[in-house]
């Protein structure tokens, strides 16, 4: 059988798909070896507009302070969010936006923006969190191609407002308008012998297991190589006879496939030791998108996470759309234990999967739940994890578990299991039992 990593996806994607192995001994970081040409800037932009005080809404019978922007013309954008200076400060209030569609010129009704978003973040005391670039932010909201905007932020009538130096708002409120740019050009079929494939093709379970064992045997041979030069073939042979529980690798759209501008993110990669659990999220960005628009939604979230929120890369390790397509998230290798910024306090030894949309009252599609099961069956299987099982993770600190506490969690958990939050939405959370049993079946359990 031809070597998969060399033949299927080309040089750059081969590096991204390298099976789990030894990480740098001195630190959990590695250098980005992508060619400079891959970092050429792609279309896309962010407009950042400071919010200003608005008159009190007398018609609503309230005199609580408001900030925002009156209706105005702006350059085209498709995603909105609100940011502020201090990431440790919460925005207690209601954020609503109205937008004008390009083409029709129609204004939308008022749409709510999810304000409680700080739990999607890097862990305390990590370099990413302490970079000095991180800002407070709402969840992003996808509104489609627009060229006009109006926003209002209504303060919450709460005693906590006094914590903000007699102002109910965090300092430095800005409206972020993100244009994802045009779709990237087609870069040819996936099996083309070139760097930069747009997807990792799906594999059968038999081939997935065979190539996992082949890669593990190669690593064991290297470790077992004696000083005299004889290889550890017996050890490798023993490893080959062990049949692990790994689901078939699903089709995964690469970062190149969804059009990531690699010049936005930080160059290095950061890894954790292993993947013991998967946290499922929703992006809270709304459900008003078509599957063909999913790459644009992801490019917008990526830009919002990096340019607006100050993160090193997109926070999630993987994303899933309503049609069940799976997308590579944070850079560093889809088979590697890449450290994400998705579940505050539990980013170590875990991965984050975000389903595009909002699922508090909306039922997730069957295709998206099935995709979560396929992805977890494969990725958790690479690290020997049972999707129906339990595991222990050490808390990095949060509002449910103190720092350093060992917490028993489902191997496939919802974000709310590690942090007091509505994420991944009630309707998606109730589907995690189905995802667990389906993933275990895909693993052959």
XYZ file of C-alpha atoms in Angstrom, residues 46-287:
242
model
C -12.369 44.286 9.662
C -13.971 47.631 10.403
C -13.776 48.652 14.071
C -16.171 51.433 15.103
C -16.233 52.948 18.622
C -19.624 52.989 20.310
C -21.021 56.217 21.712
C -23.689 57.063 24.310
C -27.277 56.904 23.038
C -30.294 58.738 24.490
C -32.321 56.752 27.001
C -35.175 54.752 25.473
C -38.120 56.665 26.924
C -40.603 54.690 24.827
C -39.519 51.497 26.604
C -40.076 53.165 29.963
C -36.468 52.776 31.091
C -33.679 55.225 31.774
C -30.825 52.697 31.949
C -27.735 53.842 30.035
C -27.241 52.833 26.414
C -24.381 52.897 23.947
C -24.383 52.171 20.264
C -24.384 53.576 16.763
C -27.174 55.200 14.798
C -27.904 53.856 11.318
C -24.965 54.376 9.025
C -23.491 53.307 5.720
C -20.375 51.148 5.949
C -18.205 49.027 3.691
C -19.586 45.521 3.012
C -19.379 43.032 5.878
C -21.064 39.749 6.838
C -20.385 39.181 10.554
C -20.661 41.443 13.589
C -19.520 41.435 17.193
C -18.741 43.831 20.025
C -15.380 43.959 21.803
C -13.927 45.887 24.755
C -10.568 46.456 26.397
C -10.458 44.165 29.436
C -11.094 40.424 28.842
C -11.687 39.923 32.581
C -14.646 42.313 32.496
C -18.058 41.020 31.465
C -20.653 42.945 29.517
C -23.843 42.842 31.574
C -26.530 43.946 29.202
C -28.254 43.305 25.903
C -26.592 43.823 22.524
C -28.763 44.123 19.417
C -27.957 44.928 15.800
C -29.849 45.762 12.635
C -28.217 45.428 9.245
C -28.997 46.444 5.664
C -28.644 43.772 3.002
C -26.545 44.440 -0.078
C -28.715 44.234 -3.186
C -32.197 44.545 -1.724
C -31.359 47.467 0.561
C -33.745 46.048 3.179
C -33.073 46.528 6.865
C -33.369 43.498 9.114
C -35.207 43.474 12.398
C -33.268 43.751 15.642
C -31.121 40.666 16.273
C -29.626 39.706 19.627
C -25.884 39.118 19.963
C -24.799 36.593 22.609
C -22.927 38.607 25.247
C -21.638 35.860 27.557
C -18.683 34.625 25.544
C -15.679 34.860 27.874
C -15.834 31.138 28.627
C -14.647 30.490 25.054
C -11.043 31.395 25.713
C -7.508 30.288 26.414
C -6.815 28.926 29.889
C -5.608 31.268 32.650
C -1.830 31.570 32.979
C -1.156 30.414 29.404
C 0.974 32.482 27.044
C -2.009 33.083 24.776
C -4.121 34.436 27.610
C -1.272 36.574 28.985
C -0.214 37.997 25.610
C -1.634 41.465 26.336
C -3.580 41.359 23.068
C -6.692 39.553 24.304
C -9.876 41.609 24.565
C -13.345 41.007 25.898
C -15.812 40.058 23.189
C -19.350 38.967 22.501
C -20.030 35.945 20.346
C -19.943 36.761 16.632
C -23.204 36.948 14.674
C -23.436 36.071 10.981
C -25.743 38.528 9.195
C -24.860 37.956 5.544
C -23.624 40.456 2.991
C -24.527 43.895 4.364
C -23.533 47.540 3.925
C -25.461 49.316 6.652
C -25.601 48.834 10.415
C -27.232 50.077 13.603
C -26.356 48.790 17.075
C -27.629 49.372 20.598
C -26.237 48.116 23.906
C -28.682 48.337 26.787
C -27.172 48.156 30.274
C -28.505 45.529 32.618
C -30.133 46.941 35.733
C -27.895 45.143 38.214
C -25.813 45.967 41.236
C -22.758 44.588 39.432
C -22.685 47.709 37.269
C -20.971 49.535 40.111
C -17.853 47.492 39.492
C -17.181 49.444 36.310
C -16.112 52.743 37.854
C -19.749 53.946 38.049
C -20.340 52.996 34.407
C -22.388 49.914 33.563
C -20.284 49.255 30.485
C -16.766 47.890 30.036
C -14.334 50.435 28.671
C -13.526 50.662 24.993
C -16.669 49.228 23.414
C -16.241 48.813 19.659
C -18.436 47.301 16.977
C -16.489 44.891 14.762
C -17.705 44.414 11.180
C -15.982 41.493 9.474
C -15.823 40.936 5.732
C -14.704 37.340 5.012
C -13.591 38.183 1.496
C -14.300 36.235 -1.661
C -14.053 32.472 -1.855
C -10.495 31.246 -2.589
C -9.857 29.815 -6.069
C -10.138 26.061 -6.646
C -6.689 24.569 -6.097
C -7.284 21.285 -7.898
C -8.197 17.755 -6.843
C -7.271 16.490 -3.424
C -4.945 13.783 -4.709
C -2.852 16.214 -6.739
C 0.838 15.807 -5.788
C 1.232 19.349 -4.549
C 1.257 21.200 -1.274
C -1.958 22.784 -0.098
C -4.736 20.249 -0.674
C -8.222 21.498 0.074
C -9.395 18.408 1.945
C -8.325 15.206 3.631
C -10.405 12.484 1.960
C -12.438 10.016 3.977
C -10.849 6.603 4.600
C -12.354 3.227 5.374
C -11.934 1.978 8.925
C -9.624 -0.775 7.672
C -7.285 1.697 6.018
C -7.464 4.125 8.926
C -6.439 1.413 11.393
C -3.742 0.035 9.072
C -2.105 3.403 8.649
C -2.369 4.208 12.342
C -0.624 0.933 13.165
C 1.971 1.548 10.461
C 2.777 4.960 11.880
C 2.879 3.631 15.444
C 5.150 0.776 14.404
C 7.510 3.220 12.745
C 7.691 5.291 15.918
C 8.236 2.202 18.061
C 11.042 1.099 15.733
C 12.775 4.435 16.162
C 12.442 4.272 19.956
C 13.655 0.664 20.039
C 16.690 1.226 17.774
C 19.759 0.034 19.736
C 23.146 1.698 19.567
C 24.400 -1.000 17.152
C 21.761 -0.131 14.586
C 19.399 -3.182 14.730
C 15.777 -2.116 14.529
C 13.098 -3.116 16.993
C 11.143 -5.154 14.438
C 9.711 -7.516 17.047
C 8.235 -4.610 19.006
C 6.823 -3.145 15.819
C 5.336 -6.491 14.849
C 3.648 -6.838 18.219
C 2.134 -3.386 17.820
C 0.764 -4.308 14.392
C -1.207 -7.228 15.856
C -3.044 -4.983 18.306
C -6.311 -3.787 16.764
C -7.194 -0.401 18.248
C -10.677 1.068 18.441
C -10.465 3.855 15.850
C -13.302 5.090 13.678
C -12.774 5.645 9.963
C -11.272 9.019 9.254
C -13.992 11.337 7.922
C -13.543 13.820 5.107
C -12.079 17.032 6.550
C -11.899 20.353 4.706
C -8.464 21.823 5.339
C -7.653 25.385 6.300
C -6.570 25.897 2.704
C -9.959 24.541 1.661
C -11.945 27.126 3.617
C -9.567 29.910 2.684
C -7.639 30.658 5.883
C -5.235 33.582 5.568
C -2.261 32.062 7.376
C -0.756 35.503 7.765
C -3.363 36.401 10.397
C -2.482 33.811 13.021
C 0.678 33.412 15.066
C 3.290 31.310 13.322
C 4.032 28.710 15.989
C 1.885 25.786 17.038
C 1.055 24.922 20.655
C 0.354 21.331 21.688
C -1.026 19.585 24.730
C -0.012 16.045 25.733
C -2.953 14.051 24.383
C -6.655 14.209 23.575
C -8.652 12.621 26.401
C -11.945 14.431 25.809
C -13.900 16.388 23.220
C -15.957 19.451 24.185
C -18.862 20.212 21.855
C -19.848 23.846 21.302
C -22.124 25.960 19.196
C -20.708 29.139 17.677
C -23.827 31.115 18.732
C -23.475 32.921 15.397
C -27.036 32.225 14.216
C -28.488 29.690 11.815
